[in-house]
Short mmCIF file of C-alpha atoms in Angstrom, two decimals:
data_model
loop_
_atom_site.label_atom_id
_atom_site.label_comp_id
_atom_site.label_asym_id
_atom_site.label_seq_id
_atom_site.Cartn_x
_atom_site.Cartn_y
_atom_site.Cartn_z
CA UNK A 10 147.11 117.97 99.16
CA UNK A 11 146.51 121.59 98.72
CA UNK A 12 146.20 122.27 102.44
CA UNK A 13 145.44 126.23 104.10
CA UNK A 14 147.46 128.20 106.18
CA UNK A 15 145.89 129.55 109.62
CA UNK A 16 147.20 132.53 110.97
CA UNK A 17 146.44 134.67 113.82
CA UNK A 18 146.16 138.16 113.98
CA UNK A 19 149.52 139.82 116.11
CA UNK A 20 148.80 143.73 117.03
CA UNK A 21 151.65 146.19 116.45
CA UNK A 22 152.91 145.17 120.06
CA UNK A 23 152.90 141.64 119.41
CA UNK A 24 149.81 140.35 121.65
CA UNK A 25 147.72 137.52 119.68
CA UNK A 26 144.44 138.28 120.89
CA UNK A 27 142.90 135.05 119.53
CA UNK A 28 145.80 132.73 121.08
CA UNK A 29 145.43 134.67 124.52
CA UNK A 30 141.45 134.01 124.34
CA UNK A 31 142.06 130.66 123.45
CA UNK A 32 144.50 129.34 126.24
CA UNK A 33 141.49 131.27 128.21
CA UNK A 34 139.35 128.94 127.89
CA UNK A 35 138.52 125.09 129.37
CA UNK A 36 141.05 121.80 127.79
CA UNK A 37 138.23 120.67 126.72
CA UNK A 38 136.53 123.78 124.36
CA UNK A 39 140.34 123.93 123.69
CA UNK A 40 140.00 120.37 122.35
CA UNK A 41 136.98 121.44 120.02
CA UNK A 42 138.52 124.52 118.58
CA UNK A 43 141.51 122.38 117.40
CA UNK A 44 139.74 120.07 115.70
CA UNK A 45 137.56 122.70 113.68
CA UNK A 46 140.95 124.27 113.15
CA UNK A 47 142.97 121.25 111.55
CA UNK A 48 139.77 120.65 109.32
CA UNK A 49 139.97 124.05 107.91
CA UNK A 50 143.72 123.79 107.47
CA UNK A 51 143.39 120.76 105.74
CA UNK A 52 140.12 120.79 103.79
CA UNK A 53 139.39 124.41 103.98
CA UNK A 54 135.80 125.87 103.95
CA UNK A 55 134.72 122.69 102.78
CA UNK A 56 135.66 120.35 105.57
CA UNK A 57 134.52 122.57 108.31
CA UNK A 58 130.87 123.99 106.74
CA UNK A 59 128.86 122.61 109.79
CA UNK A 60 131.28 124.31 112.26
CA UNK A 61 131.55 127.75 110.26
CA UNK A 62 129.02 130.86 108.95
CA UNK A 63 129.64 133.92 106.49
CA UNK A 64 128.73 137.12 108.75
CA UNK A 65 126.05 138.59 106.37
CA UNK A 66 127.07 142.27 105.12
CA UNK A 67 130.86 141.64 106.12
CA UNK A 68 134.20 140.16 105.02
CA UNK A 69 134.19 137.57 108.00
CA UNK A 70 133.51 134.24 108.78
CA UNK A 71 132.86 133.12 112.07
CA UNK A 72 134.01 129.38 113.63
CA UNK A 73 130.71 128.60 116.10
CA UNK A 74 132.34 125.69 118.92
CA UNK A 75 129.02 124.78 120.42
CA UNK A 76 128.71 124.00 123.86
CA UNK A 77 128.17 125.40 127.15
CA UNK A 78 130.25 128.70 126.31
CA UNK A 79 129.18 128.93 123.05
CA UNK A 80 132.54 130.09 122.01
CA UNK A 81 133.26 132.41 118.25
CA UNK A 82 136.31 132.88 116.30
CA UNK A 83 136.00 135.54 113.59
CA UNK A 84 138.22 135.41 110.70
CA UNK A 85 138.70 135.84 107.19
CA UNK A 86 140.35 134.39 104.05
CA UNK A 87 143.04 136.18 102.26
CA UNK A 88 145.54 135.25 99.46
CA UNK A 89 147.45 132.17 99.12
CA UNK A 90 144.77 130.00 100.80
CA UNK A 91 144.72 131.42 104.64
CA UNK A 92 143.03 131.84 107.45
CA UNK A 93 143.54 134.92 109.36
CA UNK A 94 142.00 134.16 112.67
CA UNK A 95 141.01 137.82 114.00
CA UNK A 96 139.06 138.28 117.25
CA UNK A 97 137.41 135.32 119.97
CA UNK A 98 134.62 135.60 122.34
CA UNK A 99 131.79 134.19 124.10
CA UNK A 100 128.40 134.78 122.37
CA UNK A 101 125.61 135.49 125.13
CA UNK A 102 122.60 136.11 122.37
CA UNK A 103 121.40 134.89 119.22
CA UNK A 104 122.81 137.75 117.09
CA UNK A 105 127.13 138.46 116.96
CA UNK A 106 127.58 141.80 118.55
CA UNK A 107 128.48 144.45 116.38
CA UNK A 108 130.94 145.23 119.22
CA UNK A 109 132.59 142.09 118.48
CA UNK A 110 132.68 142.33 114.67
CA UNK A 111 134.16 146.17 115.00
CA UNK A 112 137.03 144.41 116.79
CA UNK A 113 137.12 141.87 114.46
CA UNK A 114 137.40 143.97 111.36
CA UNK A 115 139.68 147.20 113.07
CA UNK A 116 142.35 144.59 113.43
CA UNK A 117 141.81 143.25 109.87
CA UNK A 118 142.48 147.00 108.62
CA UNK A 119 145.39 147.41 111.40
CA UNK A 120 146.71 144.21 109.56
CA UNK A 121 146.08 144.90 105.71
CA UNK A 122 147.97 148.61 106.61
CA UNK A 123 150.72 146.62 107.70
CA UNK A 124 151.05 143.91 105.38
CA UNK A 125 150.69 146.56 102.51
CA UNK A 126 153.45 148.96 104.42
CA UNK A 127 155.90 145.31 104.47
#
Protein backbone atom coordinates (compact mmCIF):
# COMPACT_ATOMS: atom_id res chain seq x y z
CA UNK A 1 0.00 0.00 0.00
CA UNK A 2 1.05 3.43 -0.87
CA UNK A 3 0.96 4.66 2.73
CA UNK A 4 1.97 8.73 3.90
CA UNK A 5 4.59 9.90 5.92
CA UNK A 6 3.66 12.23 9.05
CA UNK A 7 6.10 14.50 10.19
CA UNK A 8 6.27 17.11 12.73
CA UNK A 9 7.54 20.36 12.50
CA UNK A 10 11.23 20.68 14.71
CA UNK A 11 12.27 24.60 15.16
CA UNK A 12 15.92 25.49 14.56
CA UNK A 13 16.50 24.51 18.36
CA UNK A 14 14.97 21.28 18.08
CA UNK A 15 11.57 21.75 20.18
CA UNK A 16 8.51 19.86 18.34
CA UNK A 17 5.86 22.11 19.20
CA UNK A 18 3.09 19.71 18.06
CA UNK A 19 4.64 16.59 20.08
CA UNK A 20 5.06 18.93 23.25
CA UNK A 21 1.20 20.03 22.81
CA UNK A 22 0.30 16.66 22.33
CA UNK A 23 1.84 14.79 25.43
CA UNK A 24 -0.08 18.07 26.93
CA UNK A 25 -3.01 16.87 26.69
CA UNK A 26 -5.48 13.98 28.49
CA UNK A 27 -4.60 9.74 27.47
CA UNK A 28 -7.60 9.81 26.30
CA UNK A 29 -7.70 13.02 23.50
CA UNK A 30 -4.19 11.42 23.13
CA UNK A 31 -6.01 8.22 22.14
CA UNK A 32 -8.20 10.17 19.47
CA UNK A 33 -5.42 12.07 17.85
CA UNK A 34 -3.63 8.72 17.16
CA UNK A 35 -6.19 7.20 15.56
CA UNK A 36 -6.93 10.22 13.11
CA UNK A 37 -3.18 10.10 12.69
CA UNK A 38 -2.65 6.32 11.60
CA UNK A 39 -5.72 6.87 9.18
CA UNK A 40 -4.01 9.64 7.45
CA UNK A 41 -0.74 7.73 7.35
CA UNK A 42 -2.32 4.94 5.92
CA UNK A 43 -5.19 6.13 3.72
CA UNK A 44 -4.27 9.70 3.47
CA UNK A 45 -6.86 12.55 2.99
CA UNK A 46 -9.18 10.02 2.07
CA UNK A 47 -9.44 7.88 5.16
CA UNK A 48 -9.58 10.71 7.54
CA UNK A 49 -12.19 13.35 5.54
CA UNK A 50 -14.68 13.38 8.54
CA UNK A 51 -11.84 14.18 11.01
CA UNK A 52 -10.03 16.87 8.70
CA UNK A 53 -10.90 20.57 6.86
CA UNK A 54 -8.94 22.71 4.16
CA UNK A 55 -8.43 26.26 5.99
CA UNK A 56 -10.12 28.42 3.25
CA UNK A 57 -7.56 31.10 1.72
CA UNK A 58 -4.46 29.04 3.09
CA UNK A 59 -2.07 26.14 2.42
CA UNK A 60 -3.30 24.22 5.64
CA UNK A 61 -5.39 21.63 6.71
CA UNK A 62 -6.56 21.34 10.03
CA UNK A 63 -7.20 17.71 12.06
CA UNK A 64 -10.59 18.75 14.33
CA UNK A 65 -10.47 15.82 17.56
CA UNK A 66 -13.90 16.64 18.86
CA UNK A 67 -14.62 16.51 22.33
CA UNK A 68 -14.59 18.43 25.40
CA UNK A 69 -11.25 20.37 24.39
CA UNK A 70 -12.01 20.61 21.05
CA UNK A 71 -8.45 20.07 20.17
CA UNK A 72 -6.68 21.34 16.27
CA UNK A 73 -3.68 20.19 14.54
CA UNK A 74 -2.72 22.35 11.55
CA UNK A 75 -0.70 20.90 8.88
CA UNK A 76 0.02 20.63 5.40
CA UNK A 77 0.97 18.21 2.58
CA UNK A 78 4.22 18.41 0.84
CA UNK A 79 6.14 16.15 -1.63
CA UNK A 80 6.51 12.53 -1.49
CA UNK A 81 3.10 11.96 0.18
CA UNK A 82 3.57 13.75 3.83
CA UNK A 83 2.15 15.22 6.43
CA UNK A 84 3.90 18.00 8.04
CA UNK A 85 2.09 18.41 11.28
CA UNK A 86 2.77 22.28 12.13
CA UNK A 87 1.13 23.96 15.14
CA UNK A 88 -1.74 22.37 18.01
CA UNK A 89 -4.19 24.14 20.10
CA UNK A 90 -7.39 24.32 21.76
CA UNK A 91 -10.13 26.08 19.70
CA UNK A 92 -12.42 28.28 22.14
CA UNK A 93 -14.76 29.77 19.08
CA UNK A 94 -16.29 28.79 15.99
CA UNK A 95 -13.71 30.46 13.69
CA UNK A 96 -9.52 29.21 13.85
CA UNK A 97 -7.69 32.21 15.12
CA UNK A 98 -5.66 33.90 12.76
CA UNK A 99 -3.19 33.92 15.70
CA UNK A 100 -3.06 30.30 15.43
CA UNK A 101 -2.76 29.98 11.63
CA UNK A 102 0.24 32.82 11.68
CA UNK A 103 2.00 30.24 13.88
CA UNK A 104 1.03 27.63 11.84
CA UNK A 105 2.29 28.99 8.58
CA UNK A 106 5.71 31.11 10.12
CA UNK A 107 6.95 27.68 10.97
CA UNK A 108 5.98 26.25 7.54
CA UNK A 109 8.26 29.15 5.96
CA UNK A 110 10.98 28.63 8.91
CA UNK A 111 10.81 24.96 7.54
CA UNK A 112 10.66 25.35 3.60
CA UNK A 113 13.96 27.96 4.26
CA UNK A 114 15.53 25.14 5.77
CA UNK A 115 14.71 22.28 3.78
CA UNK A 116 15.63 24.43 0.63
CA UNK A 117 19.10 25.62 2.50
CA UNK A 118 19.70 21.32 3.13
Amino acid sequence: MNNWTIKVYESPTKEKPVEEFIKSLNEKTQVKIGRVLDLLEEFGLEGASSHIKKLKGTLLWEIRIIGGDNIRILYVTIKGKIFLLLHGFKKKKQKTPRKEIFIAEKRLIDYESRENTA
